Amino acid sequence: MDINGANGITGAGMGQQEMPLGFGFALAANEPAMKGYAALTEAEKEQLLLRCKDAKSKDEMQRIVDSLVPDTDVRAIMEEEKLS
């Protein structure tokens, strides 16, 4: 089992995409990141949730959550990951 647990929770307004539990818990513990997530477009949220589902460690999930804090360029972080 990965850090996301066996089940996800469906987030409101996200269509059929489910929010991984590990991401949901980490997001709930970081209010600035939660505000950053809320500011994303639906397409950006979908892409971010796909990244979360691929996270292999708690540290990787935390980096994703930290990237949502305002004044952090989420798009730049996503581009960096594409290059790796």
PDB file of N, CA, C and O in Angstrom:
ATOM      1  N   MET A   1       0.841  -1.168   0.000  1.00  0.00           N
ATOM      2  CA  MET A   1       0.000   0.000   0.000  1.00  0.00           C
ATOM      3  C   MET A   1       0.891   1.238   0.000  1.00  0.00           C
ATOM      4  O   MET A   1       1.868   1.304   0.705  1.00  0.00           O
ATOM      5  N   ASP A   2       0.507   2.241  -0.776  1.00  0.00           N
ATOM      6  CA  ASP A   2       1.286   3.476  -0.797  1.00  0.00           C
ATOM      7  C   ASP A   2       0.765   4.447   0.265  1.00  0.00           C
ATOM      8  O   ASP A   2      -0.151   4.134   1.007  1.00  0.00           O
ATOM      9  N   ILE A   3       1.339   5.633   0.312  1.00  0.00           N
ATOM     10  CA  ILE A   3       0.959   6.595   1.351  1.00  0.00           C
ATOM     11  C   ILE A   3      -0.439   7.136   1.163  1.00  0.00           C
ATOM     12  O   ILE A   3      -0.963   7.785   2.043  1.00  0.00           O
ATOM     13  N   ASN A   4      -1.051   6.865   0.026  1.00  0.00           N
ATOM     14  CA  ASN A   4      -2.387   7.377  -0.234  1.00  0.00           C
ATOM     15  C   ASN A   4      -3.475   6.473   0.322  1.00  0.00           C
ATOM     16  O   ASN A   4      -4.637   6.823   0.295  1.00  0.00           O
ATOM     17  N   GLY A   5      -3.121   5.301   0.805  1.00  0.00           N
ATOM     18  CA  GLY A   5      -4.113   4.380   1.333  1.00  0.00           C
ATOM     19  C   GLY A   5      -4.820   3.643   0.218  1.00  0.00           C
ATOM     20  O   GLY A   5      -4.573   3.855  -0.960  1.00  0.00           O
ATOM     21  N   ALA A   6      -5.710   2.781   0.577  1.00  0.00           N
ATOM     22  CA  ALA A   6      -6.414   1.961  -0.405  1.00  0.00           C
ATOM     23  C   ALA A   6      -7.524   2.727  -1.093  1.00  0.00           C
ATOM     24  O   ALA A   6      -7.881   2.436  -2.222  1.00  0.00           O
ATOM     25  N   ASN A   7      -8.088   3.699  -0.431  1.00  0.00           N
ATOM     26  CA  ASN A   7      -9.216   4.428  -0.984  1.00  0.00           C
ATOM     27  C   ASN A   7      -8.906   5.907  -1.067  1.00  0.00           C
ATOM     28  O   ASN A   7      -8.094   6.420  -0.335  1.00  0.00           O
ATOM     29  N   GLY A   8      -9.609   6.586  -1.941  1.00  0.00           N
ATOM     30  CA  GLY A   8      -9.517   8.037  -2.026  1.00  0.00           C
ATOM     31  C   GLY A   8     -10.826   8.635  -1.582  1.00  0.00           C
ATOM     32  O   GLY A   8     -11.799   7.936  -1.353  1.00  0.00           O
ATOM     33  N   ILE A   9     -10.854   9.953  -1.458  1.00  0.00           N
ATOM     34  CA  ILE A   9     -12.105  10.628  -1.174  1.00  0.00           C
ATOM     35  C   ILE A   9     -12.427  11.499  -2.358  1.00  0.00           C
ATOM     36  O   ILE A   9     -11.538  12.084  -2.970  1.00  0.00           O
ATOM     37  N   THR A  10     -13.677  11.540  -2.709  1.00  0.00           N
ATOM     38  CA  THR A  10     -14.068  12.343  -3.859  1.00  0.00           C
ATOM     39  C   THR A  10     -14.179  13.782  -3.411  1.00  0.00           C
ATOM     40  O   THR A  10     -14.886  14.081  -2.459  1.00  0.00           O
ATOM     41  N   GLY A  11     -13.471  14.660  -4.104  1.00  0.00           N
ATOM     42  CA  GLY A  11     -13.521  16.075  -3.786  1.00  0.00           C
ATOM     43  C   GLY A  11     -14.646  16.754  -4.537  1.00  0.00           C
ATOM     44  O   GLY A  11     -14.949  16.417  -5.662  1.00  0.00           O
ATOM     45  N   ALA A  12     -15.277  17.712  -3.906  1.00  0.00           N
ATOM     46  CA  ALA A  12     -16.378  18.435  -4.537  1.00  0.00           C
ATOM     47  C   ALA A  12     -15.859  19.217  -5.728  1.00  0.00           C
ATOM     48  O   ALA A  12     -14.813  19.839  -5.679  1.00  0.00           O
ATOM     49  N   GLY A  13     -16.578  19.157  -6.814  1.00  0.00           N
ATOM     50  CA  GLY A  13     -16.229  19.931  -7.988  1.00  0.00           C
ATOM     51  C   GLY A  13     -15.096  19.351  -8.799  1.00  0.00           C
ATOM     52  O   GLY A  13     -14.560  20.016  -9.658  1.00  0.00           O
ATOM     53  N   MET A  14     -14.714  18.109  -8.544  1.00  0.00           N
ATOM     54  CA  MET A  14     -13.595  17.541  -9.277  1.00  0.00           C
ATOM     55  C   MET A  14     -14.034  16.443 -10.231  1.00  0.00           C
ATOM     56  O   MET A  14     -13.239  15.622 -10.635  1.00  0.00           O
ATOM     57  N   GLY A  15     -15.298  16.397 -10.575  1.00  0.00           N
ATOM     58  CA  GLY A  15     -15.746  15.378 -11.506  1.00  0.00           C
ATOM     59  C   GLY A  15     -15.531  14.002 -10.932  1.00  0.00           C
ATOM     60  O   GLY A  15     -15.843  13.739  -9.788  1.00  0.00           O
ATOM     61  N   GLN A  16     -14.973  13.109 -11.733  1.00  0.00           N
ATOM     62  CA  GLN A  16     -14.775  11.727 -11.315  1.00  0.00           C
ATOM     63  C   GLN A  16     -13.449  11.508 -10.600  1.00  0.00           C
ATOM     64  O   GLN A  16     -13.189  10.436 -10.106  1.00  0.00           O
ATOM     65  N   GLN A  17     -12.575  12.503 -10.589  1.00  0.00           N
ATOM     66  CA  GLN A  17     -11.252  12.363  -9.980  1.00  0.00           C
ATOM     67  C   GLN A  17     -11.373  12.275  -8.462  1.00  0.00           C
ATOM     68  O   GLN A  17     -12.088  13.042  -7.844  1.00  0.00           O
ATOM     69  N   GLU A  18     -10.685  11.332  -7.855  1.00  0.00           N
ATOM     70  CA  GLU A  18     -10.688  11.185  -6.409  1.00  0.00           C
ATOM     71  C   GLU A  18      -9.420  11.788  -5.813  1.00  0.00           C
ATOM     72  O   GLU A  18      -8.353  11.705  -6.405  1.00  0.00           O
ATOM     73  N   MET A  19      -9.560  12.356  -4.639  1.00  0.00           N
ATOM     74  CA  MET A  19      -8.414  12.924  -3.932  1.00  0.00           C
ATOM     75  C   MET A  19      -7.781  11.821  -3.083  1.00  0.00           C
ATOM     76  O   MET A  19      -8.451  11.246  -2.231  1.00  0.00           O
ATOM     77  N   PRO A  20      -6.503  11.523  -3.302  1.00  0.00           N
ATOM     78  CA  PRO A  20      -5.833  10.521  -2.465  1.00  0.00           C
ATOM     79  C   PRO A  20      -5.869  10.941  -0.994  1.00  0.00           C
ATOM     80  O   PRO A  20      -5.721  12.119  -0.670  1.00  0.00           O
ATOM     81  N   LEU A  21      -6.072   9.972  -0.113  1.00  0.00           N
ATOM     82  CA  LEU A  21      -6.169  10.274   1.319  1.00  0.00           C
ATOM     83  C   LEU A  21      -4.934  10.986   1.854  1.00  0.00           C
ATOM     84  O   LEU A  21      -5.051  11.935   2.620  1.00  0.00           O
ATOM     85  N   GLY A  22      -3.753  10.517   1.456  1.00  0.00           N
ATOM     86  CA  GLY A  22      -2.518  11.134   1.935  1.00  0.00           C
ATOM     87  C   GLY A  22      -2.456  12.607   1.572  1.00  0.00           C
ATOM     88  O   GLY A  22      -2.036  13.444   2.371  1.00  0.00           O
ATOM     89  N   PHE A  23      -2.891  12.933   0.371  1.00  0.00           N
ATOM     90  CA  PHE A  23      -2.916  14.327  -0.074  1.00  0.00           C
ATOM     91  C   PHE A  23      -3.954  15.111   0.709  1.00  0.00           C
ATOM     92  O   PHE A  23      -3.695  16.226   1.157  1.00  0.00           O
ATOM     93  N   GLY A  24      -5.128  14.531   0.894  1.00  0.00           N
ATOM     94  CA  GLY A  24      -6.193  15.209   1.634  1.00  0.00           C
ATOM     95  C   GLY A  24      -5.775  15.551   3.060  1.00  0.00           C
ATOM     96  O   GLY A  24      -6.015  16.659   3.544  1.00  0.00           O
ATOM     97  N   PHE A  25      -5.125  14.594   3.733  1.00  0.00           N
ATOM     98  CA  PHE A  25      -4.667  14.836   5.100  1.00  0.00           C
ATOM     99  C   PHE A  25      -3.581  15.906   5.133  1.00  0.00           C
ATOM    100  O   PHE A  25      -3.595  16.796   5.985  1.00  0.00           O
ATOM    101  N   ALA A  26      -2.629  15.824   4.222  1.00  0.00           N
ATOM    102  CA  ALA A  26      -1.535  16.806   4.187  1.00  0.00           C
ATOM    103  C   ALA A  26      -2.070  18.192   3.856  1.00  0.00           C
ATOM    104  O   ALA A  26      -1.625  19.193   4.411  1.00  0.00           O
ATOM    105  N   LEU A  27      -3.035  18.254   2.955  1.00  0.00           N
ATOM    106  CA  LEU A  27      -3.627  19.535   2.571  1.00  0.00           C
ATOM    107  C   LEU A  27      -4.402  20.134   3.742  1.00  0.00           C
ATOM    108  O   LEU A  27      -4.315  21.334   4.008  1.00  0.00           O
ATOM    109  N   ALA A  28      -5.142  19.294   4.459  1.00  0.00           N
ATOM    110  CA  ALA A  28      -5.930  19.766   5.600  1.00  0.00           C
ATOM    111  C   ALA A  28      -5.040  20.334   6.704  1.00  0.00           C
ATOM    112  O   ALA A  28      -5.466  21.212   7.457  1.00  0.00           O
ATOM    113  N   ALA A  29      -3.804  19.864   6.784  1.00  0.00           N
ATOM    114  CA  ALA A  29      -2.877  20.323   7.821  1.00  0.00           C
ATOM    115  C   ALA A  29      -2.116  21.578   7.410  1.00  0.00           C
ATOM    116  O   ALA A  29      -1.330  22.103   8.193  1.00  0.00           O
ATOM    117  N   ASN A  30      -2.354  22.075   6.195  1.00  0.00           N
ATOM    118  CA  ASN A  30      -1.599  23.222   5.685  1.00  0.00           C
ATOM    119  C   ASN A  30      -2.575  24.198   5.029  1.00  0.00           C
ATOM    120  O   ASN A  30      -2.865  24.099   3.847  1.00  0.00           O
ATOM    121  N   GLU A  31      -3.092  25.142   5.817  1.00  0.00           N
ATOM    122  CA  GLU A  31      -4.108  26.069   5.313  1.00  0.00           C
ATOM    123  C   GLU A  31      -3.639  26.896   4.112  1.00  0.00           C
ATOM    124  O   GLU A  31      -4.401  27.053   3.152  1.00  0.00           O
ATOM    125  N   PRO A  32      -2.398  27.422   4.105  1.00  0.00           N
ATOM    126  CA  PRO A  32      -1.960  28.164   2.919  1.00  0.00           C
ATOM    127  C   PRO A  32      -1.966  27.291   1.653  1.00  0.00           C
ATOM    128  O   PRO A  32      -2.335  27.759   0.569  1.00  0.00           O
ATOM    129  N   ALA A  33      -1.569  26.027   1.796  1.00  0.00           N
ATOM    130  CA  ALA A  33      -1.589  25.126   0.648  1.00  0.00           C
ATOM    131  C   ALA A  33      -3.027  24.857   0.202  1.00  0.00           C
ATOM    132  O   ALA A  33      -3.308  24.764  -0.986  1.00  0.00           O
ATOM    133  N   MET A  34      -3.948  24.750   1.165  1.00  0.00           N
ATOM    134  CA  MET A  34      -5.345  24.523   0.835  1.00  0.00           C
ATOM    135  C   MET A  34      -5.900  25.700   0.029  1.00  0.00           C
ATOM    136  O   MET A  34      -6.630  25.512  -0.952  1.00  0.00           O
ATOM    137  N   LYS A  35      -5.524  26.904   0.416  1.00  0.00           N
ATOM    138  CA  LYS A  35      -5.958  28.089  -0.327  1.00  0.00           C
ATOM    139  C   LYS A  35      -5.347  28.090  -1.730  1.00  0.00           C
ATOM    140  O   LYS A  35      -6.004  28.455  -2.697  1.00  0.00           O
ATOM    141  N   GLY A  36      -4.097  27.671  -1.823  1.00  0.00           N
ATOM    142  CA  GLY A  36      -3.452  27.583  -3.129  1.00  0.00           C
ATOM    143  C   GLY A  36      -4.131  26.563  -4.020  1.00  0.00           C
ATOM    144  O   GLY A  36      -4.338  26.797  -5.211  1.00  0.00           O
ATOM    145  N   TYR A  37      -4.522  25.437  -3.441  1.00  0.00           N
ATOM    146  CA  TYR A  37      -5.228  24.399  -4.196  1.00  0.00           C
ATOM    147  C   TYR A  37      -6.569  24.930  -4.693  1.00  0.00           C
ATOM    148  O   TYR A  37      -6.946  24.717  -5.842  1.00  0.00           O
ATOM    149  N   ALA A  38      -7.274  25.644  -3.836  1.00  0.00           N
ATOM    150  CA  ALA A  38      -8.582  26.189  -4.203  1.00  0.00           C
ATOM    151  C   ALA A  38      -8.473  27.182  -5.364  1.00  0.00           C
ATOM    152  O   ALA A  38      -9.415  27.329  -6.143  1.00  0.00           O
ATOM    153  N   ALA A  39      -7.325  27.841  -5.484  1.00  0.00           N
ATOM    154  CA  ALA A  39      -7.138  28.838  -6.537  1.00  0.00           C
ATOM    155  C   ALA A  39      -6.796  28.225  -7.896  1.00  0.00           C
ATOM    156  O   ALA A  39      -6.813  28.918  -8.915  1.00  0.00           O
ATOM    157  N   LEU A  40      -6.490  26.928  -7.938  1.00  0.00           N
ATOM    158  CA  LEU A  40      -6.143  26.274  -9.200  1.00  0.00           C
ATOM    159  C   LEU A  40      -7.374  26.101 -10.077  1.00  0.00           C
ATOM    160  O   LEU A  40      -8.497  25.992  -9.575  1.00  0.00           O
ATOM    161  N   THR A  41      -7.158  26.023 -11.376  1.00  0.00           N
ATOM    162  CA  THR A  41      -8.247  25.698 -12.286  1.00  0.00           C
ATOM    163  C   THR A  41      -8.578  24.221 -12.138  1.00  0.00           C
ATOM    164  O   THR A  41      -7.792  23.447 -11.573  1.00  0.00           O
ATOM    165  N   GLU A  42      -9.718  23.820 -12.644  1.00  0.00           N
ATOM    166  CA  GLU A  42     -10.104  22.402 -12.564  1.00  0.00           C
ATOM    167  C   GLU A  42      -9.079  21.520 -13.287  1.00  0.00           C
ATOM    168  O   GLU A  42      -8.737  20.448 -12.802  1.00  0.00           O
ATOM    169  N   ALA A  43      -8.576  21.978 -14.421  1.00  0.00           N
ATOM    170  CA  ALA A  43      -7.571  21.202 -15.166  1.00  0.00           C
ATOM    171  C   ALA A  43      -6.291  21.065 -14.352  1.00  0.00           C
ATOM    172  O   ALA A  43      -5.672  19.991 -14.327  1.00  0.00           O
ATOM    173  N   GLU A  44      -5.872  22.129 -13.684  1.00  0.00           N
ATOM    174  CA  GLU A  44      -4.670  22.080 -12.849  1.00  0.00           C
ATOM    175  C   GLU A  44      -4.875  21.137 -11.667  1.00  0.00           C
ATOM    176  O   GLU A  44      -3.964  20.400 -11.284  1.00  0.00           O
ATOM    177  N   LYS A  45      -6.075  21.155 -11.090  1.00  0.00           N
ATOM    178  CA  LYS A  45      -6.377  20.250  -9.980  1.00  0.00           C
ATOM    179  C   LYS A  45      -6.304  18.800 -10.444  1.00  0.00           C
ATOM    180  O   LYS A  45      -5.743  17.952  -9.752  1.00  0.00           O
ATOM    181  N   GLU A  46      -6.862  18.521 -11.601  1.00  0.00           N
ATOM    182  CA  GLU A  46      -6.826  17.156 -12.137  1.00  0.00           C
ATOM    183  C   GLU A  46      -5.380  16.691 -12.324  1.00  0.00           C
ATOM    184  O   GLU A  46      -5.016  15.583 -11.938  1.00  0.00           O
ATOM    185  N   GLN A  47      -4.543  17.554 -12.908  1.00  0.00           N
ATOM    186  CA  GLN A  47      -3.140  17.213 -13.139  1.00  0.00           C
ATOM    187  C   GLN A  47      -2.417  16.997 -11.805  1.00  0.00           C
ATOM    188  O   GLN A  47      -1.634  16.055 -11.652  1.00  0.00           O
ATOM    189  N   LEU A  48      -2.691  17.851 -10.837  1.00  0.00           N
ATOM    190  CA  LEU A  48      -2.062  17.737  -9.529  1.00  0.00           C
ATOM    191  C   LEU A  48      -2.471  16.436  -8.836  1.00  0.00           C
ATOM    192  O   LEU A  48      -1.635  15.739  -8.251  1.00  0.00           O
ATOM    193  N   LEU A  49      -3.745  16.082  -8.924  1.00  0.00           N
ATOM    194  CA  LEU A  49      -4.212  14.848  -8.293  1.00  0.00           C
ATOM    195  C   LEU A  49      -3.575  13.621  -8.935  1.00  0.00           C
ATOM    196  O   LEU A  49      -3.276  12.643  -8.243  1.00  0.00           O
ATOM    197  N   LEU A  50      -3.339  13.680 -10.222  1.00  0.00           N
ATOM    198  CA  LEU A  50      -2.643  12.573 -10.883  1.00  0.00           C
ATOM    199  C   LEU A  50      -1.219  12.447 -10.355  1.00  0.00           C
ATOM    200  O   LEU A  50      -0.720  11.347 -10.130  1.00  0.00           O
ATOM    201  N   ARG A  51      -0.543  13.588 -10.132  1.00  0.00           N
ATOM    202  CA  ARG A  51       0.797  13.571  -9.549  1.00  0.00           C
ATOM    203  C   ARG A  51       0.767  12.972  -8.154  1.00  0.00           C
ATOM    204  O   ARG A  51       1.648  12.201  -7.765  1.00  0.00           O
ATOM    205  N   CYS A  52      -0.263  13.324  -7.383  1.00  0.00           N
ATOM    206  CA  CYS A  52      -0.385  12.815  -6.018  1.00  0.00           C
ATOM    207  C   CYS A  52      -0.569  11.301  -6.017  1.00  0.00           C
ATOM    208  O   CYS A  52      -0.001  10.603  -5.173  1.00  0.00           O
ATOM    209  N   LYS A  53      -1.344  10.805  -6.935  1.00  0.00           N
ATOM    210  CA  LYS A  53      -1.570   9.360  -6.997  1.00  0.00           C
ATOM    211  C   LYS A  53      -0.296   8.608  -7.336  1.00  0.00           C
ATOM    212  O   LYS A  53      -0.144   7.450  -6.984  1.00  0.00           O
ATOM    213  N   ASP A  54       0.644   9.280  -8.012  1.00  0.00           N
ATOM    214  CA  ASP A  54       1.917   8.660  -8.371  1.00  0.00           C
ATOM    215  C   ASP A  54       2.981   8.818  -7.284  1.00  0.00           C
ATOM    216  O   ASP A  54       4.064   8.253  -7.401  1.00  0.00           O
ATOM    217  N   ALA A  55       2.687   9.599  -6.246  1.00  0.00           N
ATOM    218  CA  ALA A  55       3.672   9.839  -5.178  1.00  0.00           C
ATOM    219  C   ALA A  55       4.028   8.520  -4.504  1.00  0.00           C
ATOM    220  O   ALA A  55       3.167   7.717  -4.166  1.00  0.00           O
ATOM    221  N   LYS A  56       5.318   8.303  -4.315  1.00  0.00           N
ATOM    222  CA  LYS A  56       5.807   7.046  -3.740  1.00  0.00           C
ATOM    223  C   LYS A  56       6.245   7.165  -2.290  1.00  0.00           C
ATOM    224  O   LYS A  56       6.585   6.174  -1.661  1.00  0.00           O
ATOM    225  N   SER A  57       6.275   8.393  -1.765  1.00  0.00           N
ATOM    226  CA  SER A  57       6.720   8.566  -0.380  1.00  0.00           C
ATOM    227  C   SER A  57       6.010   9.747   0.258  1.00  0.00           C
ATOM    228  O   SER A  57       5.427  10.591  -0.432  1.00  0.00           O
ATOM    229  N   LYS A  58       6.087   9.794   1.567  1.00  0.00           N
ATOM    230  CA  LYS A  58       5.503  10.906   2.304  1.00  0.00           C
ATOM    231  C   LYS A  58       6.221  12.209   1.948  1.00  0.00           C
ATOM    232  O   LYS A  58       5.587  13.257   1.814  1.00  0.00           O
ATOM    233  N   ASP A  59       7.537  12.145   1.763  1.00  0.00           N
ATOM    234  CA  ASP A  59       8.307  13.343   1.398  1.00  0.00           C
ATOM    235  C   ASP A  59       7.875  13.887   0.041  1.00  0.00           C
ATOM    236  O   ASP A  59       7.750  15.101  -0.132  1.00  0.00           O
ATOM    237  N   GLU A  60       7.659  12.993  -0.907  1.00  0.00           N
ATOM    238  CA  GLU A  60       7.223  13.430  -2.231  1.00  0.00           C
ATOM    239  C   GLU A  60       5.844  14.091  -2.141  1.00  0.00           C
ATOM    240  O   GLU A  60       5.605  15.132  -2.751  1.00  0.00           O
ATOM    241  N   MET A  61       4.946  13.509  -1.368  1.00  0.00           N
ATOM    242  CA  MET A  61       3.616  14.102  -1.191  1.00  0.00           C
ATOM    243  C   MET A  61       3.731  15.461  -0.520  1.00  0.00           C
ATOM    244  O   MET A  61       3.053  16.413  -0.897  1.00  0.00           O
ATOM    245  N   GLN A  62       4.630  15.572   0.463  1.00  0.00           N
ATOM    246  CA  GLN A  62       4.798  16.844   1.158  1.00  0.00           C
ATOM    247  C   GLN A  62       5.325  17.923   0.211  1.00  0.00           C
ATOM    248  O   GLN A  62       4.913  19.079   0.290  1.00  0.00           O
ATOM    249  N   ARG A  63       6.228  17.560  -0.702  1.00  0.00           N
ATOM    250  CA  ARG A  63       6.726  18.535  -1.684  1.00  0.00           C
ATOM    251  C   ARG A  63       5.586  19.030  -2.578  1.00  0.00           C
ATOM    252  O   ARG A  63       5.528  20.210  -2.916  1.00  0.00           O
ATOM    253  N   ILE A  64       4.686  18.130  -2.941  1.00  0.00           N
ATOM    254  CA  ILE A  64       3.545  18.525  -3.762  1.00  0.00           C
ATOM    255  C   ILE A  64       2.663  19.513  -2.995  1.00  0.00           C
ATOM    256  O   ILE A  64       2.268  20.555  -3.528  1.00  0.00           O
ATOM    257  N   VAL A  65       2.372  19.192  -1.732  1.00  0.00           N
ATOM    258  CA  VAL A  65       1.540  20.081  -0.910  1.00  0.00           C
ATOM    259  C   VAL A  65       2.240  21.423  -0.713  1.00  0.00           C
ATOM    260  O   VAL A  65       1.619  22.479  -0.864  1.00  0.00           O
ATOM    261  N   ASP A  66       3.522  21.391  -0.402  1.00  0.00           N
ATOM    262  CA  ASP A  66       4.275  22.628  -0.199  1.00  0.00           C
ATOM    263  C   ASP A  66       4.280  23.503  -1.450  1.00  0.00           C
ATOM    264  O   ASP A  66       4.317  24.730  -1.357  1.00  0.00           O
ATOM    265  N   SER A  67       4.210  22.883  -2.611  1.00  0.00           N
ATOM    266  CA  SER A  67       4.223  23.652  -3.861  1.00  0.00           C
ATOM    267  C   SER A  67       2.951  24.459  -4.050  1.00  0.00           C
ATOM    268  O   SER A  67       2.909  25.359  -4.883  1.00  0.00           O
ATOM    269  N   LEU A  68       1.925  24.175  -3.268  1.00  0.00           N
ATOM    270  CA  LEU A  68       0.654  24.872  -3.394  1.00  0.00           C
ATOM    271  C   LEU A  68       0.582  26.151  -2.583  1.00  0.00           C
ATOM    272  O   LEU A  68      -0.348  26.934  -2.750  1.00  0.00           O
ATOM    273  N   VAL A  69       1.546  26.359  -1.691  1.00  0.00           N
ATOM    274  CA  VAL A  69       1.543  27.562  -0.867  1.00  0.00           C
ATOM    275  C   VAL A  69       1.694  28.776  -1.779  1.00  0.00           C
ATOM    276  O   VAL A  69       2.551  28.786  -2.669  1.00  0.00           O
ATOM    277  N   PRO A  70       0.835  29.793  -1.586  1.00  0.00           N
ATOM    278  CA  PRO A  70       0.954  30.995  -2.416  1.00  0.00           C
ATOM    279  C   PRO A  70       2.377  31.534  -2.444  1.00  0.00           C
ATOM    280  O   PRO A  70       3.135  31.370  -1.499  1.00  0.00           O
ATOM    281  N   ASP A  71       2.713  32.151  -3.543  1.00  0.00           N
ATOM    282  CA  ASP A  71       4.057  32.662  -3.831  1.00  0.00           C
ATOM    283  C   ASP A  71       5.016  31.557  -4.221  1.00  0.00           C
ATOM    284  O   ASP A  71       6.210  31.778  -4.335  1.00  0.00           O
ATOM    285  N   THR A  72       4.512  30.342  -4.406  1.00  0.00           N
ATOM    286  CA  THR A  72       5.288  29.236  -4.953  1.00  0.00           C
ATOM    287  C   THR A  72       4.751  28.995  -6.347  1.00  0.00           C
ATOM    288  O   THR A  72       3.548  28.882  -6.533  1.00  0.00           O
ATOM    289  N   ASP A  73       5.617  28.944  -7.331  1.00  0.00           N
ATOM    290  CA  ASP A  73       5.188  28.762  -8.707  1.00  0.00           C
ATOM    291  C   ASP A  73       4.928  27.282  -8.979  1.00  0.00           C
ATOM    292  O   ASP A  73       5.841  26.528  -9.292  1.00  0.00           O
ATOM    293  N   VAL A  74       3.661  26.864  -8.840  1.00  0.00           N
ATOM    294  CA  VAL A  74       3.270  25.468  -9.011  1.00  0.00           C
ATOM    295  C   VAL A  74       3.600  24.995 -10.423  1.00  0.00           C
ATOM    296  O   VAL A  74       4.076  23.888 -10.632  1.00  0.00           O
ATOM    297  N   ARG A  75       3.364  25.828 -11.405  1.00  0.00           N
ATOM    298  CA  ARG A  75       3.615  25.430 -12.797  1.00  0.00           C
ATOM    299  C   ARG A  75       5.090  25.136 -13.034  1.00  0.00           C
ATOM    300  O   ARG A  75       5.443  24.190 -13.727  1.00  0.00           O
ATOM    301  N   ALA A  76       5.968  25.918 -12.408  1.00  0.00           N
ATOM    302  CA  ALA A  76       7.400  25.684 -12.553  1.00  0.00           C
ATOM    303  C   ALA A  76       7.788  24.346 -11.931  1.00  0.00           C
ATOM    304  O   ALA A  76       8.599  23.608 -12.487  1.00  0.00           O
ATOM    305  N   ILE A  77       7.198  24.025 -10.801  1.00  0.00           N
ATOM    306  CA  ILE A  77       7.499  22.752 -10.139  1.00  0.00           C
ATOM    307  C   ILE A  77       7.018  21.600 -10.999  1.00  0.00           C
ATOM    308  O   ILE A  77       7.698  20.589 -11.152  1.00  0.00           O
ATOM    309  N   MET A  78       5.841  21.734 -11.600  1.00  0.00           N
ATOM    310  CA  MET A  78       5.316  20.687 -12.478  1.00  0.00           C
ATOM    311  C   MET A  78       6.229  20.497 -13.688  1.00  0.00           C
ATOM    312  O   MET A  78       6.482  19.377 -14.113  1.00  0.00           O
ATOM    313  N   GLU A  79       6.726  21.587 -14.234  1.00  0.00           N
ATOM    314  CA  GLU A  79       7.635  21.508 -15.378  1.00  0.00           C
ATOM    315  C   GLU A  79       8.943  20.830 -14.985  1.00  0.00           C
ATOM    316  O   GLU A  79       9.475  20.036 -15.745  1.00  0.00           O
ATOM    317  N   GLU A  80       9.454  21.133 -13.792  1.00  0.00           N
ATOM    318  CA  GLU A  80      10.674  20.495 -13.306  1.00  0.00           C
ATOM    319  C   GLU A  80      10.492  18.991 -13.235  1.00  0.00           C
ATOM    320  O   GLU A  80      11.378  18.236 -13.603  1.00  0.00           O
ATOM    321  N   GLU A  81       9.346  18.543 -12.740  1.00  0.00           N
ATOM    322  CA  GLU A  81       9.098  17.117 -12.610  1.00  0.00           C
ATOM    323  C   GLU A  81       9.001  16.437 -13.968  1.00  0.00           C
ATOM    324  O   GLU A  81       9.376  15.297 -14.108  1.00  0.00           O
ATOM    325  N   LYS A  82       8.488  17.137 -14.965  1.00  0.00           N
ATOM    326  CA  LYS A  82       8.409  16.573 -16.308  1.00  0.00           C
ATOM    327  C   LYS A  82       9.808  16.320 -16.871  1.00  0.00           C
ATOM    328  O   LYS A  82      10.021  15.373 -17.595  1.00  0.00           O
ATOM    329  N   LEU A  83      10.743  17.193 -16.510  1.00  0.00           N
ATOM    330  CA  LEU A  83      12.099  17.082 -17.022  1.00  0.00           C
ATOM    331  C   LEU A  83      12.895  15.983 -16.315  1.00  0.00           C
ATOM    332  O   LEU A  83      13.875  15.490 -16.851  1.00  0.00           O
ATOM    333  N   SER A  84      12.473  15.598 -15.106  1.00  0.00           N
ATOM    334  CA  SER A  84      13.218  14.583 -14.354  1.00  0.00           C
ATOM    335  C   SER A  84      12.914  13.188 -14.837  1.00  0.00           C
ATOM    336  O   SER A  84      11.987  12.833 -15.365  1.00  0.00           O
TER     337      SER A  84
END
